[in-house]
Coordinates of C-alpha atoms in Angstrom, one line a residue:
M1 CA -34.1 135.7 10.9
K2 CA -37.5 134.1 10.6
T3 CA -38.4 130.9 12.3
I4 CA -35.8 128.5 10.8
T5 CA -37.5 125.3 11.8
R6 CA -40.3 125.6 9.4
K7 CA -40.7 123.4 6.2
I8 CA -38.8 120.6 8.2
A9 CA -39.4 117.6 6.1
M10 CA -37.4 118.6 2.8
L11 CA -34.5 120.5 4.1
L12 CA -31.6 117.9 3.8
A13 CA -29.7 117.3 0.6
V14 CA -30.6 113.5 0.5
I15 CA -27.1 112.5 -0.8
L16 CA -27.8 108.8 -0.5
T17 CA -31.1 108.6 -2.1
V18 CA -31.4 111.0 -4.9
G19 CA -29.4 113.5 -6.8
S20 CA -28.8 116.9 -5.3
T21 CA -31.1 119.7 -6.0
A22 CA -29.4 122.6 -5.6
G23 CA -24.8 134.7 -8.6
C24 CA -22.0 136.5 -7.8
G25 CA -22.0 135.9 -4.1
S26 CA -20.2 138.5 -2.1
S27 CA -18.9 138.9 1.5
T28 CA -16.5 141.1 3.5
V29 CA -15.9 138.4 6.1
G30 CA -12.3 137.3 6.5
D31 CA -11.1 133.8 7.2
Y32 CA -14.3 131.4 6.8
A33 CA -12.6 128.6 8.5
T34 CA -12.0 130.4 11.8
T35 CA -15.2 132.6 11.6
V36 CA -18.0 131.4 13.8
V37 CA -21.5 132.0 12.1
A38 CA -23.7 129.9 14.4
T39 CA -23.6 127.9 17.6
Y40 CA -25.4 124.9 18.7
G41 CA -25.1 124.5 22.3
D42 CA -21.4 124.4 23.0
E43 CA -20.6 123.5 19.3
K44 CA -19.3 126.1 16.9
I45 CA -20.3 126.3 13.5
Y46 CA -18.0 128.0 11.1
L47 CA -18.8 130.0 8.1
D48 CA -16.8 127.8 5.7
E49 CA -19.6 125.0 6.2
A50 CA -22.5 127.4 5.9
N51 CA -20.9 129.1 2.8
F52 CA -20.3 125.8 1.2
W53 CA -24.0 124.6 1.6
L54 CA -25.2 127.9 0.4
R55 CA -23.1 128.0 -2.8
Y56 CA -23.8 124.2 -3.4
Q57 CA -27.5 124.8 -3.3
Q58 CA -27.2 128.0 -5.3
W59 CA -24.9 126.4 -7.9
M60 CA -27.4 123.5 -8.5
N61 CA -30.5 125.5 -8.5
E62 CA -29.0 128.0 -11.0
A63 CA -27.9 125.0 -13.2
Y64 CA -31.7 123.6 -13.3
Y65 CA -33.9 126.8 -12.9
W66 CA -32.0 129.8 -14.0
D67 CA -33.2 129.5 -17.6
L68 CA -36.7 128.9 -16.5
Y69 CA -36.9 132.0 -14.4
T70 CA -35.5 134.0 -17.5
Y71 CA -38.3 132.4 -19.5
F72 CA -40.8 134.1 -17.1
G73 CA -39.1 137.4 -17.3
Y74 CA -36.7 137.5 -14.4
D75 CA -33.0 138.9 -15.2
N76 CA -32.0 137.6 -12.1
M77 CA -33.9 134.6 -10.1
W78 CA -32.5 135.7 -6.8
T79 CA -34.5 138.9 -6.7
A80 CA -37.7 137.0 -7.3
E81 CA -40.2 136.9 -4.5
Y82 CA -40.4 133.6 -2.7
D83 CA -43.2 135.1 -0.7
E84 CA -44.6 138.5 0.1
D85 CA -41.6 139.6 2.3
T86 CA -38.9 137.3 1.1
T87 CA -36.7 137.1 -2.0
M88 CA -35.4 133.8 -3.2
A89 CA -32.0 134.8 -2.1
D90 CA -33.1 135.4 1.5
Y91 CA -35.1 132.1 1.5
F92 CA -32.0 130.2 0.5
K93 CA -30.0 131.8 3.2
E94 CA -32.6 130.9 5.8
N95 CA -33.0 127.3 4.5
V96 CA -29.2 126.7 4.9
M97 CA -29.3 127.6 8.6
A98 CA -32.5 125.4 8.9
Q99 CA -30.5 122.5 7.2
I100 CA -27.7 123.0 9.5
L101 CA -29.7 122.9 12.6
Q102 CA -31.8 120.1 11.5
T103 CA -28.8 118.0 10.7
R104 CA -27.4 118.4 14.2
I105 CA -30.7 117.7 15.9
L106 CA -31.0 114.4 13.8
L107 CA -27.4 113.4 14.5
D108 CA -28.1 113.7 18.3
H109 CA -30.6 110.8 17.9
A110 CA -28.6 108.6 15.4
E111 CA -27.8 106.3 18.3
D112 CA -31.4 105.8 19.3
Y113 CA -31.9 104.1 15.9
E114 CA -28.6 102.6 15.7
I115 CA -27.6 104.7 12.6
E116 CA -24.1 104.7 11.3
L117 CA -22.8 105.0 7.8
T118 CA -21.5 101.7 6.5
D119 CA -18.2 101.7 4.5
D120 CA -20.4 101.3 1.3
Q121 CA -22.3 104.4 2.1
K122 CA -19.3 106.4 3.0
T123 CA -17.8 105.4 -0.5
E124 CA -21.2 106.5 -2.1
V125 CA -20.9 109.9 -0.4
S126 CA -17.3 110.3 -1.4
D127 CA -18.1 109.2 -5.0
H128 CA -20.8 111.8 -5.0
V129 CA -18.5 114.7 -4.2
T130 CA -15.9 113.4 -6.6
E131 CA -18.3 113.2 -9.4
F132 CA -19.8 116.7 -8.5
L133 CA -16.4 118.3 -8.7
E134 CA -15.5 116.6 -11.8
T135 CA -18.7 117.6 -13.5
Y136 CA -18.5 121.1 -12.2
P137 CA -14.8 122.0 -11.6
L138 CA -15.3 125.8 -11.7
F139 CA -17.5 125.4 -8.4
M140 CA -14.3 125.4 -6.4
N141 CA -14.0 129.1 -7.3
Q142 CA -17.0 129.6 -5.1
T143 CA -15.8 128.0 -1.9
D144 CA -12.6 127.6 0.1
A145 CA -13.6 124.2 1.4
T146 CA -11.5 121.2 0.6
E147 CA -12.9 118.2 -0.9
E148 CA -12.2 116.4 2.3
Q149 CA -14.3 118.9 4.2
M150 CA -17.2 118.5 1.6
V151 CA -17.2 114.7 2.3
E152 CA -17.3 115.2 6.0
W153 CA -20.2 117.6 5.8
M154 CA -22.2 115.4 3.4
E155 CA -21.6 112.3 5.5
M156 CA -23.2 114.3 8.3
N157 CA -26.0 115.2 6.0
A158 CA -26.4 111.6 4.7
T159 CA -26.4 110.2 8.3
A160 CA -29.2 112.8 9.3
N161 CA -31.3 111.6 6.3
L162 CA -30.9 107.9 7.4
V163 CA -32.2 108.9 10.8
A164 CA -35.2 110.8 9.3
Q165 CA -36.0 107.6 7.0
A166 CA -35.8 105.4 10.3
V167 CA -38.4 107.9 12.0
K168 CA -40.6 107.7 9.0
D169 CA -40.1 103.8 8.9
A170 CA -41.1 103.5 12.6
A171 CA -44.4 105.1 12.0
E172 CA -45.4 102.0 10.0
I173 CA -47.9 104.0 7.7
S174 CA -50.4 101.9 6.0
I175 CA -52.8 103.5 3.4
S176 CA -56.1 101.6 2.8
D177 CA -57.5 100.6 -0.5
E178 CA -60.5 103.0 -0.1
D179 CA -58.2 105.9 0.3
C180 CA -56.2 105.3 -2.9
Q181 CA -58.1 103.2 -5.4
Q182 CA -59.0 105.1 -8.6
Y183 CA -60.6 104.6 -11.8
S184 CA -60.0 106.6 -15.2
I185 CA -62.1 108.3 -17.7
E186 CA -61.5 109.9 -21.1
Y187 CA -63.9 112.8 -22.1
I188 CA -64.4 115.5 -24.8
L189 CA -66.1 118.7 -24.1
V190 CA -67.9 120.3 -26.8
E191 CA -68.7 123.9 -25.7
E192 CA -72.1 125.7 -26.4
E193 CA -71.9 128.1 -29.1
E194 CA -71.5 131.6 -27.9
E195 CA -74.6 133.9 -28.7
T196 CA -73.8 136.9 -30.9
T197 CA -75.3 140.3 -30.8
E198 CA -77.3 141.8 -33.8
E199 CA -74.4 144.2 -34.6
E200 CA -71.8 141.3 -34.5
T201 CA -74.2 139.2 -36.8
T202 CA -74.5 142.1 -39.4
E203 CA -70.6 142.6 -39.4
E204 CA -70.2 138.9 -40.0
E205 CA -72.7 138.6 -42.8
T206 CA -71.1 141.7 -44.5
S207 CA -67.6 140.2 -44.2
A208 CA -69.0 136.8 -45.4
D209 CA -70.4 138.4 -48.4
E210 CA -67.2 140.2 -49.4
S211 CA -65.2 137.1 -49.0
A212 CA -67.8 134.5 -50.5
E213 CA -66.2 134.2 -53.9
A214 CA -62.8 133.2 -52.4
E215 CA -64.3 130.6 -50.1
T216 CA -64.5 126.8 -50.8
E217 CA -67.2 124.6 -49.5
E218 CA -66.0 123.2 -46.0
D219 CA -66.3 119.7 -45.0
S220 CA -69.6 119.1 -43.0
S221 CA -67.7 117.4 -40.2
T222 CA -65.2 120.1 -39.7
A223 CA -68.0 122.8 -40.0
A224 CA -70.1 121.4 -37.4
T225 CA -70.4 123.1 -33.9
G226 CA -72.2 122.8 -30.8
E227 CA -74.8 119.9 -30.4
E228 CA -74.1 118.8 -34.0
L229 CA -70.4 118.4 -33.3
A230 CA -71.2 116.8 -29.9
Q231 CA -73.2 114.2 -31.6
Q232 CA -70.5 113.6 -34.3
V233 CA -68.1 112.9 -31.3
Y234 CA -70.5 110.6 -29.6
E235 CA -71.1 108.6 -32.6
M236 CA -67.4 108.0 -33.4
A237 CA -66.8 107.2 -29.8
E238 CA -69.7 104.7 -30.0
D239 CA -68.2 103.1 -33.1
G240 CA -64.9 102.3 -31.3
F241 CA -62.7 105.1 -32.3
E242 CA -60.0 106.2 -29.9
F243 CA -60.6 109.6 -28.4
S244 CA -57.1 110.7 -29.7
D245 CA -58.4 109.8 -33.2
I246 CA -61.7 111.7 -32.7
E247 CA -59.5 114.6 -31.6
A248 CA -57.3 114.5 -34.9
T249 CA -60.5 114.1 -37.0
L250 CA -62.9 116.6 -35.5
G251 CA -60.6 119.0 -33.6
A252 CA -62.2 118.4 -30.4
T253 CA -59.8 118.3 -27.5
S254 CA -59.8 115.2 -25.3
S255 CA -58.8 114.9 -21.7
T256 CA -58.4 112.4 -19.1
E257 CA -59.4 112.5 -15.3
R258 CA -59.0 110.0 -12.2
Y259 CA -61.5 109.7 -9.5
L260 CA -61.5 107.5 -6.3
V261 CA -63.5 104.4 -6.4
T262 CA -65.1 105.2 -3.2
G263 CA -65.5 108.3 -1.1
E264 CA -64.9 110.9 -3.8
E265 CA -66.5 114.1 -2.9
S266 CA -66.3 115.8 -6.4
T267 CA -69.4 117.6 -7.9
D268 CA -67.9 117.6 -11.3
I269 CA -70.4 116.5 -13.9
T270 CA -67.8 114.1 -15.3
Y271 CA -67.6 112.4 -11.8
T272 CA -71.2 112.4 -11.1
T273 CA -72.0 110.8 -14.5
S274 CA -69.0 108.4 -14.7
A275 CA -69.4 107.1 -11.1
E276 CA -72.6 105.3 -12.3
M277 CA -71.1 103.9 -15.6
E278 CA -69.6 100.6 -16.4
A279 CA -66.0 100.1 -17.8
G280 CA -66.0 100.8 -21.4
E281 CA -69.5 102.6 -21.5
I282 CA -69.8 105.9 -23.3
Q283 CA -72.4 108.6 -22.3
M284 CA -73.0 112.1 -23.8
V285 CA -74.4 114.6 -21.1
Q286 CA -75.1 118.2 -21.4
E287 CA -74.2 120.8 -18.7
E288 CA -76.2 123.9 -19.2
G289 CA -74.1 127.1 -19.7
T290 CA -71.0 125.0 -20.6
G291 CA -71.6 122.3 -23.2
W292 CA -71.8 118.7 -24.0
Y293 CA -69.4 116.1 -22.2
I294 CA -68.9 112.9 -24.2
I295 CA -67.5 110.5 -21.5
K296 CA -65.9 106.9 -21.6
K297 CA -65.2 105.2 -18.5
T298 CA -61.8 103.7 -19.3
N299 CA -61.6 101.2 -16.3
D300 CA -63.2 100.3 -12.9
L301 CA -59.7 100.2 -11.4
D302 CA -56.7 102.1 -12.5
E303 CA -53.8 100.1 -11.0
D304 CA -51.1 102.5 -11.9
A305 CA -53.0 105.5 -10.6
T306 CA -54.0 103.7 -7.6
E307 CA -50.2 103.0 -6.7
E308 CA -49.2 106.5 -7.3
M309 CA -51.8 107.8 -4.9
R310 CA -50.8 105.1 -2.4
E311 CA -47.2 106.4 -2.6
E312 CA -48.2 109.9 -2.5
L313 CA -50.5 109.6 0.6
T314 CA -47.9 107.3 2.3
E315 CA -45.2 109.9 1.9
E316 CA -47.5 112.7 3.2
A317 CA -48.3 110.6 6.2
E318 CA -44.6 109.8 6.8
D319 CA -43.6 113.3 6.6
E320 CA -46.4 114.4 9.2
A321 CA -45.1 111.6 11.5
F322 CA -41.6 112.8 11.1
N323 CA -42.5 116.4 11.6
E324 CA -44.3 115.4 15.0
V325 CA -41.3 113.7 16.3
Y326 CA -38.8 116.2 15.1
A327 CA -40.8 119.1 16.7
E328 CA -40.3 117.2 20.0
W329 CA -36.7 116.8 19.6
A330 CA -36.3 120.4 18.5
E331 CA -37.9 121.7 21.7
D332 CA -35.6 119.7 23.7
A333 CA -32.4 120.5 21.6
P334 CA -29.4 122.7 22.5
T335 CA -30.0 126.4 21.7
F336 CA -29.2 127.3 18.1
K337 CA -27.9 131.0 17.6
V338 CA -27.1 132.4 14.3
K339 CA -24.6 135.3 14.3
E340 CA -26.8 137.5 12.2
K341 CA -24.4 140.3 11.5
I342 CA -21.7 137.7 10.1
W343 CA -24.4 135.8 8.1
A344 CA -25.7 139.1 6.7
Q345 CA -22.4 139.8 4.9
V346 CA -22.7 136.5 2.8
E347 CA -24.9 137.4 0.0
I348 CA -26.5 135.9 -3.0
T349 CA -26.6 138.6 -5.6
D350 CA -25.7 137.2 -9.2
K351 CA -25.3 134.0 -11.0
I352 CA -22.4 131.9 -10.0
Y353 CA -23.2 128.7 -12.2
E354 CA -20.8 128.3 -15.0
E355 CA -20.3 125.5 -17.7
E356 CA -16.9 124.9 -19.0
T357 CA -16.7 126.3 -22.5
E358 CA -15.5 124.0 -25.4
E359 CA -12.4 126.0 -25.6
E360 CA -11.5 125.4 -22.0
T361 CA -12.2 121.7 -22.5
S362 CA -10.0 121.7 -25.6
E363 CA -7.2 123.4 -23.8
E364 CA -7.3 120.8 -20.8
E365 CA -7.4 117.9 -23.3
T366 CA -4.4 119.4 -25.2
A367 CA -2.5 119.9 -22.0
E368 CA -3.3 116.2 -20.9
D369 CA -2.1 114.9 -24.4
E370 CA 1.0 117.0 -24.2
S371 CA 1.6 115.7 -20.7
D372 CA 1.1 112.1 -21.8
E373 CA 3.6 112.6 -24.7
S374 CA 6.1 114.1 -22.3
E375 CA 5.9 111.2 -20.0
T376 CA 6.3 108.7 -22.9
Y377 CA 9.3 110.5 -24.1
A378 CA 10.8 110.8 -20.8
E379 CA 10.3 106.9 -20.3
E380 CA 11.9 106.3 -23.8
T381 CA 14.9 108.6 -23.4
G382 CA 15.5 108.8 -19.6
A383 CA 14.9 112.4 -19.7
E384 CA 12.9 112.3 -16.4
E385 CA 16.0 110.9 -14.6
I386 CA 18.2 113.5 -16.0
G387 CA 15.8 116.3 -15.2
A388 CA 15.7 115.1 -11.6
E389 CA 19.4 114.9 -11.2
E390 CA 19.6 118.6 -12.6
T391 CA 16.9 119.7 -10.1
T392 CA 18.8 117.9 -7.2
A393 CA 22.1 119.8 -8.3
E394 CA 20.4 123.2 -8.6
D395 CA 18.7 122.7 -5.0
T396 CA 22.3 121.7 -3.6
S397 CA 23.8 124.8 -5.2
A398 CA 21.1 127.0 -3.9
E399 CA 21.6 125.6 -0.5
E400 CA 25.4 126.1 -0.5
T401 CA 24.9 129.8 -1.8
S402 CA 22.4 130.3 1.0
A403 CA 24.9 129.0 3.6
A404 CA 27.7 131.1 2.3
E405 CA 25.6 134.0 2.6

């Protein structure tokens, strides 16, 4: 298996903070509960745990992304390439082992940060498992794990996540205003008219002559192109029209962009022009070979964009800090060995995700209604007690027969 410690920061399932992100799988392995698929030092890791995480991630990813892959022409998302030498199926199998290893290493350092799940957090994990199984009851066909085992493994995962977050918090990352403050612009690009050859011009003139009788006079504003259209856009912007209204009226596409207030290194004409503008100012500038840009500086400081950038940079810095600490822990951790021949027998081949059909749901509801009616009838007539007595008599008779034999 390739290096399984790569892509460290995002391997855990993050049960306590966000929803999970998660074929027919096949295997010739026997009892998953007693088959060792990996070892972490002296600890044995059994196939039922590894298979659960594999099917859990497979199921959830198929639920979210199968149709997207189909849209892009894949009959089976698991045969798609993750990179040059790896399919999506291979990557997911590798990722599961990396997650299992990472969980163990982080759990080894839980005491360093006094991390232990509270009762409320344990309840949250348990509720997550219950809700998952209620939402996807057919998932149980893909694993021999019990609900109790799922809760145990997800509690381990949740604890590992808390350790990872504690490491990030300890880094005390602070992003300066200079690194994240941004301003915004709106702009419309009116492209230069393409030059036509003499042959193309002749063909266009001939075509125009043939259809002249059927044509109506076009409105001058929609017929304008090139610099003439750019001037119309500029004048409407100067008159206070919103860029979306200009787009609708003249058919010119409007766009938005954000740039750092200080320290920006962009050479785009939209930046070099807008950096010197005042908030609310509008300018038209030509870029040779491209066209005319009509630019409006929306503000001097976009607070929403600035906070988004601050959060993004903070997350990147925290991930980097975590990776540095984790790399040290991984180097000193017990040896992790995957039994490749065993793990190779567990495959992701086809889609396993299934939604309950309306017919199945209707049958379940009907069964529940009949059960409720039976219980009500039993309570009203005493049939339940009679049935219990008859069952006891039958059991007694069976025991007597068995003893006689």
